mmCIF file of C-alpha atoms in Angstrom:
data_model
loop_
_atom_site.group_PDB
_atom_site.id
_atom_site.type_symbol
_atom_site.label_atom_id
_atom_site.label_comp_id
_atom_site.label_asym_id
_atom_site.label_seq_id
_atom_site.Cartn_x
_atom_site.Cartn_y
_atom_site.Cartn_z
ATOM 1 C CA MET A 1 54.585 75.516 -54.187
ATOM 2 C CA PHE A 2 51.544 76.748 -52.251
ATOM 3 C CA SER A 3 50.759 80.392 -51.898
ATOM 4 C CA THR A 4 51.040 82.141 -48.547
ATOM 5 C CA LYS A 5 47.215 82.156 -48.133
ATOM 6 C CA ALA A 6 47.014 78.371 -48.889
ATOM 7 C CA GLN A 7 49.801 77.583 -46.459
ATOM 8 C CA THR A 8 47.970 79.510 -43.746
ATOM 9 C CA PHE A 9 44.725 77.515 -44.374
ATOM 10 C CA ILE A 10 46.514 74.114 -44.261
ATOM 11 C CA ALA A 11 48.231 75.006 -41.000
ATOM 12 C CA ALA A 12 44.923 75.996 -39.431
ATOM 13 C CA ALA A 13 43.278 72.732 -40.562
ATOM 14 C CA LEU A 14 46.112 70.624 -39.127
ATOM 15 C CA ALA A 15 45.914 72.456 -35.819
ATOM 16 C CA GLY A 16 42.151 71.828 -35.601
ATOM 17 C CA THR A 17 42.622 68.170 -36.318
ATOM 18 C CA LEU A 18 45.262 67.843 -33.602
ATOM 19 C CA LEU A 19 43.071 69.741 -31.188
ATOM 20 C CA LEU A 20 40.079 67.468 -31.851
ATOM 21 C CA GLY A 21 42.240 64.345 -31.492
ATOM 22 C CA GLY A 22 43.615 65.528 -28.171
ATOM 23 C CA CYS A 23 40.151 66.297 -26.810
ATOM 24 C CA GLY A 24 38.817 62.832 -27.816
ATOM 25 C CA GLY A 25 41.644 60.987 -26.013
ATOM 26 C CA ALA A 26 41.024 62.845 -22.796
ATOM 27 C CA GLU A 27 37.354 61.577 -22.399
ATOM 28 C CA SER A 28 36.716 58.422 -20.102
ATOM 29 C CA PRO A 29 33.691 55.983 -20.324
ATOM 30 C CA PRO A 30 30.899 56.502 -17.775
ATOM 31 C CA PRO A 31 31.076 54.190 -14.705
ATOM 32 C CA PRO A 32 28.770 51.071 -14.911
ATOM 33 C CA GLY A 33 25.615 51.095 -12.750
ATOM 34 C CA PRO A 34 24.441 48.320 -10.355
ATOM 35 C CA PRO A 35 23.709 45.085 -12.269
ATOM 36 C CA PRO A 36 20.037 44.248 -12.761
ATOM 37 C CA VAL A 37 18.609 41.158 -11.026
ATOM 38 C CA THR A 38 15.136 39.640 -10.844
ATOM 39 C CA VAL A 39 13.685 39.301 -7.348
ATOM 40 C CA SER A 40 10.523 37.820 -5.882
ATOM 41 C CA ALA A 41 9.076 36.902 -2.522
ATOM 42 C CA PRO A 42 9.023 33.134 -1.807
ATOM 43 C CA LEU A 43 5.985 31.244 -2.997
ATOM 44 C CA VAL A 44 3.839 30.266 0.008
ATOM 45 C CA GLN A 45 1.855 27.047 -0.353
ATOM 46 C CA ASP A 46 0.238 24.527 1.997
ATOM 47 C CA LEU A 47 2.173 21.272 1.747
ATOM 48 C CA VAL A 48 2.064 17.793 3.241
ATOM 49 C CA ASP A 49 5.212 15.761 3.928
ATOM 50 C CA TRP A 50 5.299 12.192 2.629
ATOM 51 C CA ASP A 51 7.706 9.463 3.743
ATOM 52 C CA GLU A 52 8.674 6.813 1.215
ATOM 53 C CA TYR A 53 9.021 3.054 1.653
ATOM 54 C CA VAL A 54 9.633 0.016 -0.519
ATOM 55 C CA GLY A 55 7.395 -2.980 0.003
ATOM 56 C CA ARG A 56 5.536 -5.852 -1.545
ATOM 57 C CA PHE A 57 1.902 -6.605 -2.347
ATOM 58 C CA GLU A 58 0.188 -9.458 -0.507
ATOM 59 C CA ALA A 59 -3.252 -10.976 -0.881
ATOM 60 C CA ILE A 60 -5.640 -10.242 1.961
ATOM 61 C CA GLN A 61 -6.810 -13.868 1.836
ATOM 62 C CA SER A 62 -4.778 -16.810 0.569
ATOM 63 C CA VAL A 63 -6.019 -20.399 0.797
ATOM 64 C CA GLU A 64 -4.442 -23.760 -0.004
ATOM 65 C CA VAL A 65 -7.305 -25.918 -1.227
ATOM 66 C CA ARG A 66 -7.066 -29.426 0.304
ATOM 67 C CA PRO A 67 -9.590 -32.287 0.163
ATOM 68 C CA ARG A 68 -11.445 -33.417 3.282
ATOM 69 C CA ALA A 69 -12.056 -36.889 1.855
ATOM 70 C CA THR A 70 -9.644 -39.603 0.763
ATOM 71 C CA GLY A 71 -10.120 -41.199 -2.632
ATOM 72 C CA TYR A 72 -9.450 -40.886 -6.339
ATOM 73 C CA LEU A 73 -9.942 -37.558 -8.112
ATOM 74 C CA GLN A 74 -12.857 -37.868 -10.489
ATOM 75 C CA GLY A 75 -13.416 -34.387 -11.930
ATOM 76 C CA ILE A 76 -12.006 -30.837 -12.213
ATOM 77 C CA HIS A 77 -14.531 -28.051 -12.735
ATOM 78 C CA PHE A 78 -12.530 -24.835 -13.228
ATOM 79 C CA ARG A 79 -10.106 -23.262 -15.684
ATOM 80 C CA ASP A 80 -6.572 -22.603 -14.468
ATOM 81 C CA GLY A 81 -6.037 -18.957 -13.512
ATOM 82 C CA ALA A 82 -9.708 -18.024 -13.658
ATOM 83 C CA PHE A 83 -11.739 -16.015 -11.160
ATOM 84 C CA VAL A 84 -13.907 -18.194 -8.932
ATOM 85 C CA ARG A 85 -16.720 -17.357 -6.534
ATOM 86 C CA ALA A 86 -16.961 -18.557 -2.949
ATOM 87 C CA GLY A 87 -18.876 -21.853 -2.917
ATOM 88 C CA GLU A 88 -18.129 -22.715 -6.554
ATOM 89 C CA LEU A 89 -17.479 -26.429 -7.253
ATOM 90 C CA LEU A 90 -13.790 -27.059 -8.017
ATOM 91 C CA PHE A 91 -13.075 -30.831 -7.701
ATOM 92 C CA THR A 92 -14.995 -34.083 -7.394
ATOM 93 C CA ILE A 93 -13.623 -37.158 -5.619
ATOM 94 C CA ASP A 94 -15.036 -40.615 -6.412
ATOM 95 C CA PRO A 95 -18.096 -40.722 -4.085
ATOM 96 C CA ARG A 96 -18.987 -44.461 -4.297
ATOM 97 C CA GLN A 97 -17.168 -45.509 -1.163
ATOM 98 C CA ALA A 98 -18.760 -42.664 0.812
ATOM 99 C CA GLN A 99 -22.184 -43.524 -0.628
ATOM 100 C CA ALA A 100 -21.790 -47.138 0.511
ATOM 101 C CA ALA A 101 -20.773 -46.053 4.008
ATOM 102 C CA LEU A 102 -23.800 -43.763 4.179
ATOM 103 C CA ALA A 103 -26.119 -46.579 3.079
ATOM 104 C CA GLN A 104 -24.695 -48.823 5.788
ATOM 105 C CA ALA A 105 -25.185 -46.100 8.391
ATOM 106 C CA VAL A 106 -28.799 -45.593 7.302
ATOM 107 C CA ALA A 107 -29.430 -49.327 7.621
ATOM 108 C CA GLN A 108 -27.916 -49.366 11.119
ATOM 109 C CA LEU A 109 -30.189 -46.479 12.060
ATOM 110 C CA ALA A 110 -33.237 -48.376 10.799
ATOM 111 C CA GLN A 111 -32.163 -51.430 12.819
ATOM 112 C CA ALA A 112 -31.742 -49.342 15.974
ATOM 113 C CA GLU A 113 -35.141 -47.712 15.489
ATOM 114 C CA ALA A 114 -36.789 -51.137 15.021
ATOM 115 C CA THR A 115 -35.141 -52.426 18.193
ATOM 116 C CA LEU A 116 -36.376 -49.380 20.082
ATOM 117 C CA VAL A 117 -39.928 -49.882 18.847
ATOM 118 C CA ASN A 118 -39.807 -53.516 19.980
ATOM 119 C CA ALA A 119 -38.402 -52.534 23.383
ATOM 120 C CA ARG A 120 -41.184 -50.036 23.927
ATOM 121 C CA THR A 121 -43.795 -52.659 23.025
ATOM 122 C CA GLU A 122 -42.331 -55.099 25.522
ATOM 123 C CA LEU A 123 -42.269 -52.359 28.175
ATOM 124 C CA ALA A 124 -45.954 -51.548 27.609
ATOM 125 C CA ARG A 125 -46.872 -55.261 27.903
ATOM 126 C CA SER A 126 -44.919 -55.633 31.109
ATOM 127 C CA GLN A 127 -46.509 -52.574 32.607
ATOM 128 C CA THR A 128 -49.993 -53.970 31.820
ATOM 129 C CA LEU A 129 -49.162 -57.324 33.401
ATOM 130 C CA ALA A 130 -47.645 -55.656 36.416
ATOM 131 C CA ALA A 131 -50.838 -53.656 36.935
ATOM 132 C CA SER A 132 -52.780 -56.976 37.242
ATOM 133 C CA ARG A 133 -49.963 -58.481 39.324
ATOM 134 C CA ALA A 134 -49.124 -60.926 36.506
ATOM 135 C CA ALA A 135 -45.558 -59.553 36.153
ATOM 136 C CA SER A 136 -43.003 -58.402 38.690
ATOM 137 C CA GLN A 137 -41.722 -54.880 39.152
ATOM 138 C CA GLU A 138 -38.190 -56.094 38.375
ATOM 139 C CA GLU A 139 -39.337 -57.132 34.897
ATOM 140 C CA VAL A 140 -40.825 -53.692 34.279
ATOM 141 C CA GLU A 141 -37.599 -51.990 35.326
ATOM 142 C CA SER A 142 -35.591 -54.293 33.039
ATOM 143 C CA ARG A 143 -37.845 -53.401 30.094
ATOM 144 C CA GLN A 144 -37.396 -49.691 30.894
ATOM 145 C CA ALA A 145 -33.608 -50.128 30.837
ATOM 146 C CA THR A 146 -33.873 -51.818 27.450
ATOM 147 C CA VAL A 147 -35.868 -48.880 26.103
ATOM 148 C CA ARG A 148 -33.261 -46.397 27.356
ATOM 149 C CA THR A 149 -30.536 -48.438 25.665
ATOM 150 C CA GLY A 150 -32.553 -48.431 22.451
ATOM 151 C CA VAL A 151 -32.931 -44.648 22.548
ATOM 152 C CA ALA A 152 -29.159 -44.249 22.933
ATOM 153 C CA GLN A 153 -28.506 -46.651 20.068
ATOM 154 C CA VAL A 154 -30.869 -44.703 17.813
ATOM 155 C CA ALA A 155 -29.080 -41.424 18.703
ATOM 156 C CA ALA A 156 -25.694 -43.005 17.949
ATOM 157 C CA ALA A 157 -26.962 -44.325 14.637
ATOM 158 C CA GLN A 158 -28.359 -40.912 13.720
ATOM 159 C CA ALA A 159 -24.984 -39.288 14.479
ATOM 160 C CA ASN A 160 -23.245 -41.899 12.338
ATOM 161 C CA VAL A 161 -25.605 -41.094 9.455
ATOM 162 C CA ARG A 162 -24.788 -37.395 9.749
ATOM 163 C CA ALA A 163 -21.054 -38.167 9.737
ATOM 164 C CA ARG A 164 -21.356 -40.356 6.658
ATOM 165 C CA ARG A 165 -23.365 -37.648 4.892
ATOM 166 C CA LEU A 166 -20.584 -35.181 5.676
ATOM 167 C CA ASP A 167 -18.044 -37.624 4.226
ATOM 168 C CA LEU A 168 -20.155 -37.883 1.093
ATOM 169 C CA GLY A 169 -20.397 -34.084 0.896
ATOM 170 C CA PHE A 170 -16.613 -33.803 1.240
ATOM 171 C CA THR A 171 -16.205 -35.654 -2.055
ATOM 172 C CA ASN A 172 -17.163 -32.331 -3.651
ATOM 173 C CA VAL A 173 -14.499 -29.653 -3.079
ATOM 174 C CA TYR A 174 -15.840 -26.077 -3.168
ATOM 175 C CA ALA A 175 -14.015 -22.725 -3.275
ATOM 176 C CA PRO A 176 -13.727 -21.430 0.318
ATOM 177 C CA ILE A 177 -13.216 -17.827 -0.841
ATOM 178 C CA GLY A 178 -13.705 -15.806 -3.997
ATOM 179 C CA GLY A 179 -10.659 -14.732 -5.983
ATOM 180 C CA ARG A 180 -8.201 -15.828 -8.640
ATOM 181 C CA ILE A 181 -7.403 -19.525 -8.646
ATOM 182 C CA SER A 182 -4.010 -20.998 -9.498
ATOM 183 C CA GLU A 183 -3.383 -24.033 -11.690
ATOM 184 C CA ARG A 184 -4.461 -27.527 -10.644
ATOM 185 C CA ARG A 185 -1.678 -29.425 -8.953
ATOM 186 C CA ILE A 186 -3.106 -32.904 -9.472
ATOM 187 C CA ASP A 187 -4.903 -34.517 -12.387
ATOM 188 C CA VAL A 188 -7.970 -36.713 -12.604
ATOM 189 C CA GLY A 189 -7.302 -40.346 -11.652
ATOM 190 C CA ASN A 190 -4.758 -39.646 -8.948
ATOM 191 C CA SER A 191 -5.357 -40.534 -5.322
ATOM 192 C CA VAL A 192 -5.766 -37.702 -2.839
ATOM 193 C CA THR A 193 -5.491 -37.829 0.938
ATOM 194 C CA ALA A 194 -7.800 -35.909 3.252
ATOM 195 C CA ASP A 195 -6.241 -32.731 4.732
ATOM 196 C CA GLN A 196 -2.846 -33.421 3.106
ATOM 197 C CA THR A 197 -2.903 -33.178 -0.687
ATOM 198 C CA ILE A 198 -2.797 -29.586 -2.007
ATOM 199 C CA LEU A 199 -5.132 -29.388 -4.983
ATOM 200 C CA THR A 200 -4.638 -25.689 -5.859
ATOM 201 C CA THR A 201 -4.495 -22.240 -4.245
ATOM 202 C CA ILE A 202 -6.819 -19.219 -4.289
ATOM 203 C CA VAL A 203 -5.948 -15.598 -3.493
ATOM 204 C CA SER A 204 -8.332 -12.712 -3.015
ATOM 205 C CA VAL A 205 -8.004 -9.875 -5.518
ATOM 206 C CA ASP A 206 -9.735 -6.653 -4.505
ATOM 207 C CA PRO A 207 -8.666 -5.014 -2.286
ATOM 208 C CA ILE A 208 -5.025 -6.024 -1.755
ATOM 209 C CA HIS A 209 -2.468 -5.431 0.988
ATOM 210 C CA PHE A 210 0.855 -3.579 0.639
ATOM 211 C CA VAL A 211 3.340 -4.608 3.355
ATOM 212 C CA PHE A 212 6.465 -2.614 4.238
ATOM 213 C CA GLN A 213 8.982 -2.055 7.046
ATOM 214 C CA GLY A 214 9.532 1.271 8.848
ATOM 215 C CA SER A 215 12.503 2.295 10.945
ATOM 216 C CA GLU A 216 12.400 2.846 14.689
ATOM 217 C CA ALA A 217 13.503 6.473 14.154
ATOM 218 C CA LEU A 218 10.498 7.263 11.969
ATOM 219 C CA LEU A 219 8.142 5.490 14.369
ATOM 220 C CA LEU A 220 9.438 7.669 17.210
ATOM 221 C CA LYS A 221 9.035 10.772 15.039
ATOM 222 C CA TYR A 222 5.424 9.941 14.294
ATOM 223 C CA GLN A 223 4.664 9.350 17.957
ATOM 224 C CA ARG A 224 6.383 12.521 19.187
ATOM 225 C CA ASP A 225 5.304 15.124 16.646
ATOM 226 C CA GLY A 226 1.662 14.062 16.578
ATOM 227 C CA SER A 227 1.648 13.737 12.800
ATOM 228 C CA GLY A 228 -1.393 11.474 13.004
ATOM 229 C CA VAL A 229 0.171 8.395 11.364
ATOM 230 C CA ARG A 230 -2.246 5.614 12.342
ATOM 231 C CA SER A 231 -4.808 3.317 10.788
ATOM 232 C CA GLY A 232 -6.662 5.286 8.136
ATOM 233 C CA THR A 233 -3.707 7.498 7.159
ATOM 234 C CA PRO A 234 -3.731 8.066 3.354
ATOM 235 C CA VAL A 235 -1.038 6.363 1.265
ATOM 236 C CA ARG A 236 -0.129 6.186 -2.409
ATOM 237 C CA VAL A 237 1.713 3.423 -4.227
ATOM 238 C CA LYS A 238 3.468 3.176 -7.574
ATOM 239 C CA LEU A 239 4.908 0.160 -9.348
ATOM 240 C CA SER A 240 8.494 -0.194 -10.529
ATOM 241 C CA ASP A 241 7.638 0.888 -14.099
ATOM 242 C CA GLU A 242 5.366 3.800 -13.146
ATOM 243 C CA ASN A 243 6.206 7.472 -12.714
ATOM 244 C CA ASP A 244 3.154 8.509 -10.714
ATOM 245 C CA TYR A 245 1.799 7.244 -7.410
ATOM 246 C CA ALA A 246 -1.477 6.270 -9.004
ATOM 247 C CA HIS A 247 -2.744 3.613 -6.570
ATOM 248 C CA SER A 248 -4.392 5.100 -3.490
ATOM 249 C CA GLY A 249 -5.262 3.469 -0.190
ATOM 250 C CA THR A 250 -5.032 3.787 3.572
ATOM 251 C CA LEU A 251 -2.826 2.449 6.332
ATOM 252 C CA ASP A 252 -4.700 -0.334 8.124
ATOM 253 C CA PHE A 253 -2.160 -2.040 10.427
ATOM 254 C CA ILE A 254 0.986 -1.222 12.435
ATOM 255 C CA ASP A 255 2.551 -4.107 14.334
ATOM 256 C CA ASN A 256 2.683 -4.092 18.125
ATOM 257 C CA ALA A 257 6.433 -4.673 18.406
ATOM 258 C CA LEU A 258 9.673 -4.001 16.523
ATOM 259 C CA ASP A 259 11.860 -6.656 14.983
ATOM 260 C CA ALA A 260 14.705 -6.826 17.512
ATOM 261 C CA GLY A 261 17.197 -7.921 14.861
ATOM 262 C CA ALA A 262 16.430 -5.394 12.138
ATOM 263 C CA GLY A 263 15.155 -2.520 14.299
ATOM 264 C CA THR A 264 12.114 -2.094 12.068
ATOM 265 C CA ILE A 265 8.376 -2.362 12.533
ATOM 266 C CA ARG A 266 5.991 -4.025 10.121
ATOM 267 C CA ALA A 267 3.165 -1.953 8.679
ATOM 268 C CA ARG A 268 0.483 -2.614 6.118
ATOM 269 C CA ALA A 269 -1.765 -0.613 3.830
ATOM 270 C CA ILE A 270 -4.925 -1.648 2.031
ATOM 271 C CA ILE A 271 -5.078 -0.673 -1.658
ATOM 272 C CA ASN A 272 -8.034 -0.723 -4.026
ATOM 273 C CA ASN A 273 -7.429 -3.172 -6.857
ATOM 274 C CA PRO A 274 -10.369 -3.150 -9.277
ATOM 275 C CA GLY A 275 -9.807 -5.567 -12.116
ATOM 276 C CA GLY A 276 -7.020 -7.368 -10.259
ATOM 277 C CA PHE A 277 -4.146 -5.551 -11.977
ATOM 278 C CA LEU A 278 -1.999 -5.643 -8.831
ATOM 279 C CA LYS A 279 -0.699 -9.133 -8.078
ATOM 280 C CA PRO A 280 0.603 -10.586 -4.797
ATOM 281 C CA GLY A 281 4.396 -10.552 -4.795
ATOM 282 C CA MET A 282 4.792 -7.366 -6.846
ATOM 283 C CA PHE A 283 7.223 -4.753 -5.525
ATOM 284 C CA GLY A 284 6.204 -1.123 -5.199
ATOM 285 C CA SER A 285 7.086 2.224 -3.642
ATOM 286 C CA LEU A 286 4.725 3.696 -1.066
ATOM 287 C CA ARG A 287 4.261 7.295 0.065
ATOM 288 C CA LEU A 288 2.874 7.704 3.557
ATOM 289 C CA GLU A 289 1.318 11.006 4.606
ATOM 290 C CA ALA A 290 3.660 11.984 7.451
ATOM 291 C CA SER A 291 2.443 15.437 8.462
ATOM 292 C CA ARG A 292 -0.577 17.666 8.622
ATOM 293 C CA PRO A 293 -0.878 20.479 6.025
ATOM 294 C CA TYR A 294 1.481 23.362 6.821
ATOM 295 C CA PRO A 295 2.454 26.603 5.012
ATOM 296 C CA ALA A 296 5.824 26.206 3.283
ATOM 297 C CA LEU A 297 8.138 28.612 1.445
ATOM 298 C CA LEU A 298 9.301 27.609 -2.034
ATOM 299 C CA VAL A 299 11.951 29.175 -4.273
ATOM 300 C CA PRO A 300 13.397 28.041 -7.601
ATOM 301 C CA ASP A 301 15.950 25.311 -7.093
ATOM 302 C CA THR A 302 18.382 27.398 -9.157
ATOM 303 C CA ALA A 303 18.190 30.145 -6.505
ATOM 304 C CA VAL A 304 19.785 27.846 -3.918
ATOM 305 C CA GLN A 305 23.571 27.939 -4.047
ATOM 306 C CA ALA A 306 26.211 25.833 -2.345
ATOM 307 C CA ASP A 307 28.707 27.689 -0.180
ATOM 308 C CA ALA A 308 31.243 25.263 1.273
ATOM 309 C CA ALA A 309 29.287 22.926 3.581
ATOM 310 C CA ARG A 310 26.123 24.996 3.662
ATOM 311 C CA GLN A 311 23.425 26.164 1.284
ATOM 312 C CA ILE A 312 22.580 29.843 0.793
ATOM 313 C CA VAL A 313 19.997 32.003 -0.905
ATOM 314 C CA LEU A 314 20.820 35.514 -2.150
ATOM 315 C CA VAL A 315 18.346 38.194 -1.055
ATOM 316 C CA VAL A 316 18.165 41.935 -1.732
ATOM 317 C CA GLY A 317 17.750 44.258 1.241
ATOM 318 C CA LYS A 318 15.842 47.546 1.420
ATOM 319 C CA ASP A 319 18.946 49.467 0.340
ATOM 320 C CA ASN A 320 19.311 47.156 -2.708
ATOM 321 C CA THR A 321 22.345 45.445 -1.204
ATOM 322 C CA VAL A 322 22.800 41.712 -1.758
ATOM 323 C CA ALA A 323 23.032 39.466 1.302
ATOM 324 C CA ALA A 324 23.597 35.700 1.558
ATOM 325 C CA LYS A 325 21.291 33.830 3.943
ATOM 326 C CA PRO A 326 22.070 30.254 5.005
ATOM 327 C CA VAL A 327 18.985 28.070 4.579
ATOM 328 C CA GLN A 328 17.829 24.574 5.417
ATOM 329 C CA THR A 329 16.229 22.998 2.370
ATOM 330 C CA GLY A 330 13.551 20.379 2.060
ATOM 331 C CA ALA A 331 12.118 18.367 -0.786
ATOM 332 C CA LEU A 332 12.075 19.358 -4.448
ATOM 333 C CA ARG A 333 8.606 20.185 -5.730
ATOM 334 C CA GLY A 334 8.876 20.289 -9.507
ATOM 335 C CA ASP A 335 11.511 22.967 -10.175
ATOM 336 C CA LEU A 336 10.898 24.586 -6.779
ATOM 337 C CA ARG A 337 12.762 23.815 -3.576
ATOM 338 C CA VAL A 338 11.094 23.813 -0.150
ATOM 339 C CA ILE A 339 12.919 26.139 2.286
ATOM 340 C CA GLN A 340 12.430 24.907 5.834
ATOM 341 C CA SER A 341 14.269 27.770 7.567
ATOM 342 C CA GLY A 342 16.568 30.709 6.890
ATOM 343 C CA ILE A 343 14.305 33.151 5.028
ATOM 344 C CA THR A 344 10.921 34.757 5.569
ATOM 345 C CA ARG A 345 7.996 35.308 3.251
ATOM 346 C CA GLU A 346 8.896 39.051 3.071
ATOM 347 C CA ASP A 347 12.437 38.491 1.742
ATOM 348 C CA ARG A 348 13.227 39.502 -1.840
ATOM 349 C CA VAL A 349 14.965 36.415 -3.227
ATOM 350 C CA ILE A 350 17.134 36.719 -6.341
ATOM 351 C CA ILE A 351 15.573 34.350 -8.871
ATOM 352 C CA GLY A 352 17.320 35.662 -11.992
ATOM 353 C CA GLY A 353 20.688 37.221 -12.724
ATOM 354 C CA GLY A 354 22.234 35.807 -9.574
ATOM 355 C CA GLN A 355 25.511 35.166 -11.384
ATOM 356 C CA ARG A 356 26.024 38.943 -11.551
ATOM 357 C CA ALA A 357 25.359 39.516 -7.846
ATOM 358 C CA ARG A 358 27.768 39.226 -4.952
ATOM 359 C CA PRO A 359 27.056 39.596 -1.225
ATOM 360 C CA GLY A 360 27.566 43.234 -0.188
ATOM 361 C CA GLN A 361 27.103 44.500 -3.748
ATOM 362 C CA LYS A 362 24.469 46.980 -4.872
ATOM 363 C CA VAL A 363 22.028 45.736 -7.520
ATOM 364 C CA THR A 364 19.063 47.034 -9.461
ATOM 365 C CA PRO A 365 16.132 44.793 -8.452
ATOM 366 C CA GLN A 366 13.443 44.074 -10.994
ATOM 367 C CA PRO A 367 10.175 42.420 -9.869
ATOM 368 C CA GLY A 368 9.528 38.819 -10.916
ATOM 369 C CA LYS A 369 7.170 36.004 -9.976
ATOM 370 C CA ILE A 370 7.803 32.425 -8.880
ATOM 371 C CA GLN A 371 5.670 29.969 -10.865
ATOM 372 C CA GLN A 372 4.692 26.515 -9.691
ATOM 373 C CA GLY A 373 6.258 23.885 -11.952
ATOM 374 C CA GLN A 374 5.318 20.292 -12.631
ATOM 375 C CA ALA A 375 6.477 17.866 -9.949
ATOM 376 C CA PRO A 376 8.741 15.068 -11.179
ATOM 377 C CA ALA A 377 8.438 11.521 -9.928
ATOM 378 C CA ALA A 378 10.263 10.794 -6.721
ATOM 379 C CA ALA A 379 13.304 8.539 -6.944
ATOM 380 C CA ALA A 380 12.677 5.000 -5.709
ATOM 381 C CA PRO A 381 14.198 4.509 -2.237
ATOM 382 C CA THR A 382 16.696 1.714 -1.803
ATOM 383 C CA ASN A 383 16.881 1.202 1.944
ATOM 384 C CA GLY A 384 13.253 0.521 2.796
ATOM 385 C CA ASP A 385 12.521 3.974 4.195
ATOM 386 C CA LEU A 386 13.742 7.511 3.642
ATOM 387 C CA PRO A 387 13.802 10.572 5.882
ATOM 388 C CA SER A 388 10.714 12.714 5.985
ATOM 389 C CA GLY A 389 10.587 15.590 3.568
ATOM 390 C CA THR A 390 8.852 14.697 0.324
ATOM 391 C CA ALA A 391 6.381 17.569 0.217
ATOM 392 C CA LEU A 392 3.235 17.691 -1.840
ATOM 393 C CA PRO A 393 0.461 20.292 -1.931
ATOM 394 C CA ALA A 394 -2.238 19.597 0.611
ATOM 395 C CA GLY A 395 -4.853 19.735 -2.120
ATOM 396 C CA ASN A 396 -3.227 16.853 -4.010
ATOM 397 C CA ARG A 397 -3.479 14.319 -1.253
#
């Protein structure tokens, strides 16, 4: 048993414990403050819109090499697939028949010249006799006619000699243009026919054309907005296995009429091709500069949210209240999205912590900064042309 003094101390201790326990249960946690978010003004940058097309490379010059003389092929003077220069000897046709025809023409010319010399001698004799009244004037006129006939025969013989020399020259087949030659299509010993037999083909290499089709809608857009799409407009091309538009060139032709069936217009660009890496027939994707440089607003693509059928961006007002602004978006530039309308360059866009913010809610804004990311490669279009909107910095054109 405890003494009276001990019992009094235990009772006091129990009462203090109960009192402390009751006080602790009565306290409530402090209310949470506005959630923190990171905000920044949109990044302003001069951009250029590029339209995208799919097309094919074509040689600027393409020639089917045909003989201009008939005969048997005697020699081949090139290596299949090699580069050839304009005027380089490619084939030789047996020249003996042409040489014989030329020799005959030369002999006919000599005969005509000898006849003319004789006619002139006879004319001079007749003129002398006529002066002494030993020959009639009719004889002189006849001799003059013979001389004129001889002159014409000499001219005809000279023309025949030139023709036969051309025929002899045509037994050598030269490259009409410089470029890459294909394989030979006929071997030595075979007969070839003038202007019919295809011996090989040659295509020019550098530069090269890129041909594509544009829609009527885009043509009308270019003409109405004054974007300056015309001959000389910069373009870039990439191949099917490339990520970057590494091949630069300029637009050099737009057709004068649309294809009534397809509703498209044919256009062509000229691309530098040093070394001949690009081959006729290759497919590629072309970017056409479709606007003049203009200031554009960019925000992180993660800051753009989908709200039913529209897209919104969350902004923080002056009273730190969140508001949702519908926006019209443009192309993706790296990890940044072009905003065509809906916000201004003074708006404070939520670029971090947006999952904690709701429209109409108070937040604690913290300053951030939008950084320009690395632009990914554009997806290859599949329908020949895509709507305008692929934006690139004006300085990267």
